[in-house]
Amino acid sequence: MSSESPAWQVDIDAAATAALAAVTEATDLAALREVEVAALGRKGSVTALMKRVGTLAKTERRAYGAAAGSLRQQVTAAIETQRDQIRAAAIAAELDDDTFDETLPGLNPARGHVHPLSRVRLELEEVFTSMGFSVLDYPEVESEFDNFEALNIPGWHPARDMQDTFWLKSGHLLRTHTSAGQVRAMHQFKPPFRAIFPGKVYRYESTDASHDHTFHQLEGLMIGRHVSVGHLLDSMRTLLSAIFKRDVQVRLRPGYFPFVEPGFELDISCQVCGGDGCSVCKQSGWVELLPCGLVHPNVLRAGGLDPDEWQGWAFGLGLSRLVMMRYGVSDIRLLLGGDARFVEGFHAGA
Ligand code: DAH
């Protein structure tokens, strides 16, 4: 070392020598990790040197910082190299071992698969996002306001009785439908906007093959300046054709829901017989798929929108039902029953 070297250079050099020697001496991963902590850890020797910069005179700080930084880099690189070497040596030792037979078949880990509910949901999300819809996620524990009142269903309304509800002690509830997100979305986004919100919903039901206390829906909402029933019908036809990957005929029948006016039940041409009539469509050629309608002015108001300026359509797709129709599942309780054999059944690219 030249005589002009600053005083601290001795400490840096000593730390480098000690740390690099310790690295070379560490011959297994655990020992190397200890060396790493002792040098680079929060209380490590190199870390302590890095911290010392604050105690030096201003004129020395730049040179000291560079030296300490390069020490740190050097030690880090040495540890990485040593770690690679230890790993390579372990593999070489295993290969050298006469009892190791590399022709034996490897372990075959069990493969998981996507649940049919998730699969259909993901497919729908793809179709909708390609058409400019956002995918939103809203809470399952809701306020009474968002689940009912904002949707034009005050406490006295008989429609409340149609949705038996799990109440929490706090006065909140488990949402009975994904429609609870409608007013939340109106507050969240500046119109015009279009969005879907899929998710779990809950009803206080006695369960049977077609009722469960927990099931899945997918809500759609479009807010714009000029939204009509024709527009709703056309959008639905396009969407459903994309979903079923063929031309789907749709028809509307009147249906009552307090949060839409007019409200409809949307039927699609039977995908089993193509509309000729079969047992699935009870010989009618049509299958009931989803309720929908034009958003009620009171709901727009609850969402902070002026009904003279903004209109909207909404639909509530029974995701669980769609999955059952698509895969021929005859009991809704199988969907969330937690029996792995059920999901296994969809393994073969179903
Ligand atoms: N939320 C309703 C239910 O679960 C379904 C529904 C009907 C949703 C009409 C809508 C709609 O968006 O427009 O029974």
Short mmCIF file of C-alpha atoms and ligand atoms in Angstrom, two decimals:
data_model
loop_
_atom_site.label_atom_id
_atom_site.label_comp_id
_atom_site.label_asym_id
_atom_site.label_seq_id
_atom_site.Cartn_x
_atom_site.Cartn_y
_atom_site.Cartn_z
CA MET A 1 0.00 0.00 0.00
CA SER A 2 1.40 3.46 -0.84
CA SER A 3 2.03 5.86 1.96
CA GLU A 4 -0.60 8.25 0.53
CA SER A 5 -3.43 5.78 1.13
CA PRO A 6 -6.06 7.11 3.50
CA ALA A 7 -6.18 5.65 6.98
CA TRP A 8 -9.43 3.78 6.44
CA GLN A 9 -8.00 1.84 3.49
CA VAL A 10 -6.44 -0.55 5.96
CA ASP A 11 -9.84 -1.44 7.39
CA ILE A 12 -11.38 -1.95 3.96
CA ASP A 13 -8.53 -4.20 2.86
CA ALA A 14 -8.63 -6.18 6.08
CA ALA A 15 -12.39 -6.68 5.77
CA ALA A 16 -11.98 -7.83 2.16
CA THR A 17 -9.27 -10.34 3.07
CA ALA A 18 -11.25 -11.74 5.99
CA ALA A 19 -14.58 -11.97 4.15
CA LEU A 20 -13.10 -13.54 1.01
CA ALA A 21 -11.19 -16.09 3.07
CA ALA A 22 -14.35 -17.01 4.96
CA VAL A 23 -16.21 -17.45 1.67
CA THR A 24 -13.60 -19.86 0.34
CA GLU A 25 -13.68 -21.85 3.56
CA ALA A 26 -17.44 -22.32 3.45
CA THR A 27 -17.96 -25.64 1.72
CA ASP A 28 -21.67 -26.15 2.17
CA LEU A 29 -24.66 -23.90 1.63
CA ALA A 30 -25.50 -23.46 5.31
CA ALA A 31 -21.98 -22.37 6.17
CA LEU A 32 -21.93 -20.02 3.21
CA ARG A 33 -25.18 -18.48 4.32
CA GLU A 34 -23.64 -17.79 7.73
CA VAL A 35 -20.69 -16.08 6.10
CA GLU A 36 -23.09 -14.03 4.01
CA VAL A 37 -24.99 -12.85 7.06
CA ALA A 38 -21.78 -12.11 8.98
CA ALA A 39 -20.51 -9.92 6.15
CA LEU A 40 -23.54 -8.45 4.40
CA GLY A 41 -26.30 -8.84 6.98
CA ARG A 42 -27.77 -5.96 8.92
CA LYS A 43 -25.06 -6.25 11.55
CA GLY A 44 -22.42 -7.60 9.15
CA SER A 45 -18.80 -6.46 8.95
CA VAL A 46 -19.14 -5.01 5.45
CA THR A 47 -22.41 -3.33 6.33
CA ALA A 48 -20.71 -1.71 9.33
CA LEU A 49 -18.03 -0.31 7.05
CA MET A 50 -20.65 1.03 4.65
CA LYS A 51 -22.31 2.86 7.53
CA ARG A 52 -19.09 4.47 8.60
CA VAL A 53 -19.24 6.92 5.69
CA GLY A 54 -21.34 9.29 7.79
CA THR A 55 -18.55 9.74 10.33
CA LEU A 56 -15.95 10.90 7.80
CA ALA A 57 -14.97 14.36 6.73
CA LYS A 58 -16.91 15.59 3.67
CA THR A 59 -13.80 15.55 1.48
CA GLU A 60 -13.24 11.87 2.14
CA ARG A 61 -16.74 10.61 1.72
CA ARG A 62 -16.75 10.12 -2.04
CA ALA A 63 -13.57 8.05 -2.10
CA TYR A 64 -14.61 6.07 0.96
CA GLY A 65 -18.09 5.40 -0.44
CA ALA A 66 -16.60 4.07 -3.68
CA ALA A 67 -14.17 1.82 -1.83
CA ALA A 68 -16.81 0.42 0.53
CA GLY A 69 -19.24 -0.09 -2.36
CA SER A 70 -16.70 -2.00 -4.35
CA LEU A 71 -15.89 -4.12 -1.28
CA ARG A 72 -19.54 -5.00 -0.99
CA GLN A 73 -19.74 -5.92 -4.68
CA GLN A 74 -16.63 -8.03 -4.47
CA VAL A 75 -17.89 -10.00 -1.48
CA THR A 76 -21.35 -10.44 -3.01
CA ALA A 77 -19.86 -11.77 -6.24
CA ALA A 78 -17.55 -14.13 -4.37
CA ILE A 79 -20.50 -15.56 -2.43
CA GLU A 80 -22.51 -16.10 -5.62
CA THR A 81 -19.61 -17.88 -7.31
CA GLN A 82 -19.01 -20.05 -4.25
CA ARG A 83 -22.70 -20.92 -4.05
CA ASP A 84 -22.75 -22.02 -7.70
CA GLN A 85 -19.68 -24.13 -7.11
CA ILE A 86 -21.14 -25.83 -4.05
CA ARG A 87 -24.29 -26.67 -6.00
CA ALA A 88 -22.39 -27.95 -9.02
CA ALA A 89 -20.20 -30.08 -6.75
CA ALA A 90 -23.28 -31.58 -5.08
CA ILE A 91 -24.77 -32.54 -8.44
CA ALA A 92 -21.47 -33.97 -9.64
CA ALA A 93 -21.21 -36.03 -6.45
CA GLU A 94 -24.70 -37.43 -6.95
CA LEU A 95 -23.95 -38.35 -10.53
CA ASP A 96 -20.72 -40.03 -9.43
CA ASP A 97 -22.55 -42.15 -6.91
CA ASP A 98 -22.82 -45.70 -8.28
CA THR A 99 -26.15 -46.24 -6.60
CA PHE A 100 -27.71 -43.39 -8.55
CA ASP A 101 -29.62 -44.72 -11.57
CA GLU A 102 -30.43 -41.91 -13.93
CA THR A 103 -32.54 -44.22 -16.09
CA LEU A 104 -35.20 -44.54 -13.38
CA PRO A 105 -38.37 -42.60 -14.17
CA GLY A 106 -38.65 -39.33 -12.25
CA LEU A 107 -41.31 -38.43 -9.76
CA ASN A 108 -44.60 -37.61 -11.40
CA PRO A 109 -46.22 -34.85 -9.40
CA ALA A 110 -50.00 -34.80 -9.40
CA ARG A 111 -51.27 -32.09 -11.71
CA GLY A 112 -53.89 -29.65 -10.56
CA HIS A 113 -56.57 -28.27 -12.84
CA VAL A 114 -58.70 -25.22 -12.99
CA HIS A 115 -62.15 -25.60 -11.46
CA PRO A 116 -64.91 -25.49 -14.11
CA LEU A 117 -66.38 -22.38 -12.46
CA SER A 118 -63.06 -20.56 -12.79
CA ARG A 119 -62.59 -21.84 -16.30
CA VAL A 120 -65.93 -20.47 -17.52
CA ARG A 121 -65.41 -17.24 -15.59
CA LEU A 122 -61.98 -16.71 -17.14
CA GLU A 123 -63.40 -17.38 -20.60
CA LEU A 124 -66.20 -14.87 -20.05
CA GLU A 125 -63.74 -12.29 -18.73
CA GLU A 126 -61.74 -12.68 -21.89
CA VAL A 127 -64.77 -12.17 -24.12
CA PHE A 128 -65.91 -9.13 -22.16
CA THR A 129 -62.50 -7.48 -21.89
CA SER A 130 -62.05 -7.87 -25.64
CA MET A 131 -65.24 -5.81 -25.93
CA GLY A 132 -63.96 -3.03 -23.71
CA PHE A 133 -65.45 -4.12 -20.38
CA SER A 134 -63.47 -3.78 -17.15
CA VAL A 135 -63.54 -6.70 -14.72
CA LEU A 136 -64.33 -5.49 -11.20
CA ASP A 137 -64.24 -7.15 -7.82
CA TYR A 138 -66.51 -6.02 -5.00
CA PRO A 139 -66.87 -7.14 -1.38
CA GLU A 140 -68.90 -10.18 -0.42
CA VAL A 141 -69.81 -8.55 2.88
CA GLU A 142 -72.03 -5.68 1.82
CA SER A 143 -74.04 -2.88 3.29
CA GLU A 144 -77.80 -3.12 3.25
CA PHE A 145 -77.74 0.04 1.20
CA ASP A 146 -75.68 -1.32 -1.69
CA ASN A 147 -77.36 -4.71 -1.73
CA PHE A 148 -80.97 -3.49 -1.45
CA GLU A 149 -81.78 0.17 -0.97
CA ALA A 150 -79.60 1.54 -3.76
CA LEU A 151 -81.24 -1.00 -6.04
CA ASN A 152 -84.68 0.39 -5.40
CA ILE A 153 -85.51 -2.35 -2.86
CA PRO A 154 -86.44 -0.55 0.38
CA GLY A 155 -87.06 -2.49 3.59
CA TRP A 156 -90.80 -2.84 3.04
CA HIS A 157 -90.43 -4.11 -0.53
CA PRO A 158 -91.74 -7.64 -1.12
CA ALA A 159 -88.74 -8.33 -3.38
CA ARG A 160 -86.66 -8.59 -0.20
CA ASP A 161 -88.46 -11.81 0.63
CA MET A 162 -87.25 -13.37 -2.61
CA GLN A 163 -83.67 -13.15 -1.41
CA ASP A 164 -83.29 -14.77 1.99
CA THR A 165 -80.29 -13.16 3.51
CA PHE A 166 -77.45 -13.95 5.89
CA TRP A 167 -77.25 -10.95 8.23
CA LEU A 168 -74.22 -10.07 10.28
CA LYS A 169 -74.47 -8.67 13.79
CA SER A 170 -73.01 -5.40 12.51
CA GLY A 171 -76.03 -4.90 10.26
CA HIS A 172 -74.03 -5.83 7.18
CA LEU A 173 -75.00 -8.84 5.10
CA LEU A 174 -73.51 -11.38 2.74
CA ARG A 175 -74.42 -10.03 -0.67
CA THR A 176 -77.38 -11.84 -2.15
CA HIS A 177 -76.49 -10.87 -5.71
CA THR A 178 -73.66 -9.27 -7.69
CA SER A 179 -76.05 -6.42 -8.51
CA ALA A 180 -74.80 -4.97 -5.20
CA GLY A 181 -71.79 -3.72 -7.19
CA GLN A 182 -73.85 -1.57 -9.57
CA VAL A 183 -74.01 1.59 -7.49
CA ARG A 184 -70.46 1.09 -6.26
CA ALA A 185 -69.31 1.03 -9.90
CA MET A 186 -71.30 4.18 -10.71
CA HIS A 187 -69.51 6.00 -7.90
CA GLN A 188 -66.16 4.57 -8.89
CA PHE A 189 -66.11 5.34 -12.61
CA LYS A 190 -66.85 8.36 -14.69
CA PRO A 191 -69.55 7.56 -17.26
CA PRO A 192 -69.70 6.27 -19.91
CA PHE A 193 -68.27 2.95 -18.79
CA ARG A 194 -68.89 -0.76 -19.11
CA ALA A 195 -67.92 -3.41 -16.63
CA ILE A 196 -68.59 -6.92 -15.41
CA PHE A 197 -68.31 -8.06 -11.82
CA PRO A 198 -68.25 -11.78 -11.26
CA GLY A 199 -68.30 -13.35 -7.83
CA LYS A 200 -69.81 -15.40 -5.06
CA VAL A 201 -73.24 -14.61 -3.68
CA TYR A 202 -75.07 -16.03 -0.67
CA ARG A 203 -78.65 -16.91 0.17
CA TYR A 204 -80.14 -18.39 3.28
CA GLU A 205 -81.60 -21.38 1.43
CA SER A 206 -82.34 -24.98 2.17
CA THR A 207 -80.17 -26.73 -0.35
CA ASP A 208 -81.19 -29.20 -3.03
CA ALA A 209 -79.98 -30.16 -6.49
CA SER A 210 -80.69 -26.71 -7.89
CA HIS A 211 -80.20 -24.48 -4.79
CA ASP A 212 -77.08 -23.81 -2.78
CA HIS A 213 -76.43 -21.23 -0.07
CA THR A 214 -73.36 -20.07 -1.98
CA PHE A 215 -73.20 -19.74 -5.73
CA HIS A 216 -71.69 -17.60 -8.48
CA GLN A 217 -73.08 -14.82 -10.60
CA LEU A 218 -71.64 -12.45 -13.14
CA GLU A 219 -73.12 -8.98 -13.33
CA GLY A 220 -72.82 -6.78 -16.41
CA LEU A 221 -73.35 -3.04 -16.43
CA MET A 222 -73.12 -0.53 -19.22
CA ILE A 223 -73.69 3.17 -18.69
CA GLY A 224 -73.96 5.56 -21.62
CA ARG A 225 -75.88 8.49 -22.99
CA HIS A 226 -78.14 6.63 -25.39
CA VAL A 227 -78.85 3.12 -24.23
CA SER A 228 -81.97 1.36 -25.47
CA VAL A 229 -83.57 -2.07 -25.31
CA GLY A 230 -82.44 -2.59 -28.92
CA HIS A 231 -78.91 -1.90 -27.83
CA LEU A 232 -79.21 -4.30 -24.90
CA LEU A 233 -80.60 -7.02 -27.15
CA ASP A 234 -77.90 -6.56 -29.75
CA SER A 235 -75.10 -6.53 -27.18
CA MET A 236 -76.45 -9.69 -25.59
CA ARG A 237 -76.66 -11.47 -28.94
CA THR A 238 -73.06 -10.55 -29.79
CA LEU A 239 -71.78 -11.54 -26.38
CA LEU A 240 -73.60 -14.82 -26.23
CA SER A 241 -72.51 -15.76 -29.76
CA ALA A 242 -68.92 -15.13 -28.64
CA ILE A 243 -69.45 -17.20 -25.52
CA PHE A 244 -71.09 -20.15 -27.22
CA LYS A 245 -68.87 -19.75 -30.30
CA ARG A 246 -71.81 -19.90 -32.70
CA ASP A 247 -74.71 -17.75 -33.79
CA VAL A 248 -77.13 -17.59 -30.87
CA GLN A 249 -80.70 -16.35 -31.18
CA VAL A 250 -82.05 -14.44 -28.21
CA ARG A 251 -85.50 -13.32 -27.16
CA LEU A 252 -86.78 -11.20 -24.32
CA ARG A 253 -89.78 -11.87 -22.13
CA PRO A 254 -90.95 -9.35 -19.56
CA GLY A 255 -89.54 -9.98 -16.08
CA TYR A 256 -89.79 -7.97 -12.90
CA PHE A 257 -86.80 -6.72 -10.93
CA PRO A 258 -87.09 -3.48 -8.93
CA PHE A 259 -83.76 -2.15 -10.20
CA VAL A 260 -84.54 -2.30 -13.92
CA GLU A 261 -87.32 -0.74 -15.95
CA PRO A 262 -88.23 -2.40 -18.21
CA GLY A 263 -86.93 -5.72 -16.93
CA PHE A 264 -86.63 -8.92 -18.93
CA GLU A 265 -85.85 -12.58 -18.85
CA LEU A 266 -83.55 -13.35 -21.73
CA ASP A 267 -83.87 -16.72 -23.43
CA ILE A 268 -81.43 -18.22 -25.91
CA SER A 269 -82.15 -20.68 -28.65
CA CYS A 270 -81.59 -24.16 -27.22
CA GLN A 271 -77.96 -25.11 -27.72
CA VAL A 272 -78.76 -28.80 -27.51
CA CYS A 273 -81.33 -29.14 -30.30
CA GLY A 274 -80.66 -25.87 -32.13
CA GLY A 275 -84.23 -24.70 -31.51
CA ASP A 276 -86.18 -27.67 -32.86
CA GLY A 277 -87.37 -28.76 -29.43
CA CYS A 278 -85.94 -31.37 -27.07
CA SER A 279 -86.14 -32.43 -23.43
CA VAL A 280 -83.63 -29.80 -22.29
CA CYS A 281 -85.76 -26.92 -23.61
CA LYS A 282 -88.97 -28.76 -22.79
CA GLN A 283 -89.81 -28.81 -26.52
CA SER A 284 -89.96 -25.01 -26.67
CA GLY A 285 -86.68 -24.43 -28.54
CA TRP A 286 -85.71 -21.77 -25.93
CA VAL A 287 -83.75 -21.90 -22.68
CA GLU A 288 -83.95 -19.22 -19.98
CA LEU A 289 -80.46 -17.81 -19.47
CA LEU A 290 -80.36 -14.49 -17.68
CA PRO A 291 -82.41 -11.59 -16.35
CA CYS A 292 -81.59 -8.11 -17.60
CA GLY A 293 -83.05 -4.69 -18.25
CA LEU A 294 -82.54 -0.96 -18.45
CA VAL A 295 -81.20 0.48 -15.22
CA HIS A 296 -83.98 2.08 -13.17
CA PRO A 297 -83.72 5.90 -12.80
CA ASN A 298 -83.69 5.54 -9.00
CA VAL A 299 -80.62 3.33 -9.23
CA LEU A 300 -78.86 5.85 -11.46
CA ARG A 301 -79.70 8.54 -8.92
CA ALA A 302 -78.34 6.39 -6.09
CA GLY A 303 -75.17 6.12 -8.15
CA GLY A 304 -74.93 9.91 -8.44
CA LEU A 305 -75.98 10.00 -12.10
CA ASP A 306 -78.66 12.19 -13.64
CA PRO A 307 -81.21 9.88 -15.33
CA ASP A 308 -81.99 12.61 -17.88
CA GLU A 309 -78.40 12.51 -18.99
CA TRP A 310 -77.33 8.89 -18.42
CA GLN A 311 -78.93 5.54 -19.10
CA GLY A 312 -77.75 2.01 -18.73
CA TRP A 313 -78.42 -1.66 -19.09
CA ALA A 314 -77.56 -4.44 -16.72
CA PHE A 315 -77.73 -8.19 -16.62
CA GLY A 316 -77.21 -10.82 -13.96
CA LEU A 317 -75.83 -14.04 -15.37
CA GLY A 318 -76.10 -17.15 -13.22
CA LEU A 319 -72.53 -18.34 -13.59
CA SER A 320 -73.15 -21.52 -11.64
CA ARG A 321 -76.12 -22.30 -13.86
CA LEU A 322 -74.17 -21.65 -17.01
CA VAL A 323 -71.44 -24.04 -15.86
CA MET A 324 -74.07 -26.67 -15.09
CA MET A 325 -75.64 -26.23 -18.52
CA ARG A 326 -72.35 -26.30 -20.31
CA TYR A 327 -70.98 -29.42 -18.61
CA GLY A 328 -74.20 -31.22 -17.86
CA VAL A 329 -73.76 -31.03 -14.07
CA SER A 330 -77.04 -32.13 -12.52
CA ASP A 331 -76.47 -31.05 -8.89
CA ILE A 332 -75.33 -27.51 -8.02
CA ARG A 333 -73.92 -28.72 -4.69
CA LEU A 334 -71.16 -30.54 -6.56
CA LEU A 335 -69.66 -27.22 -7.68
CA LEU A 336 -68.50 -26.09 -4.24
CA GLY A 337 -68.72 -29.41 -2.45
CA GLY A 338 -64.95 -29.68 -2.21
CA ASP A 339 -64.81 -33.25 -3.50
CA ALA A 340 -61.63 -33.37 -5.58
CA ARG A 341 -63.03 -36.19 -7.71
CA PHE A 342 -65.51 -33.71 -9.17
CA VAL A 343 -62.77 -31.39 -10.44
CA GLU A 344 -60.70 -34.39 -11.59
CA GLY A 345 -63.58 -35.17 -13.90
CA PHE A 346 -62.86 -32.02 -15.89
CA HIS A 347 -59.24 -32.90 -16.29
CA ALA A 348 -59.32 -34.15 -19.87
CA GLY A 349 -59.62 -30.74 -21.49
CA ALA A 350 -63.38 -30.65 -20.86
N1 DAH B 1 -79.73 -9.62 -9.15
C1 DAH B 1 -80.81 -10.40 -9.69
C2 DAH B 1 -80.89 -11.71 -8.90
O1 DAH B 1 -79.93 -12.19 -8.40
C3 DAH B 1 -80.57 -10.71 -11.15
C4 DAH B 1 -80.65 -9.54 -12.07
C5 DAH B 1 -81.83 -9.20 -12.69
C6 DAH B 1 -79.54 -8.77 -12.33
C7 DAH B 1 -81.92 -8.17 -13.58
C8 DAH B 1 -79.61 -7.69 -13.22
C9 DAH B 1 -80.81 -7.41 -13.86
O2 DAH B 1 -78.56 -6.92 -13.51
O3 DAH B 1 -80.85 -6.40 -14.74
O4 DAH B 1 -81.97 -12.25 -8.82
#
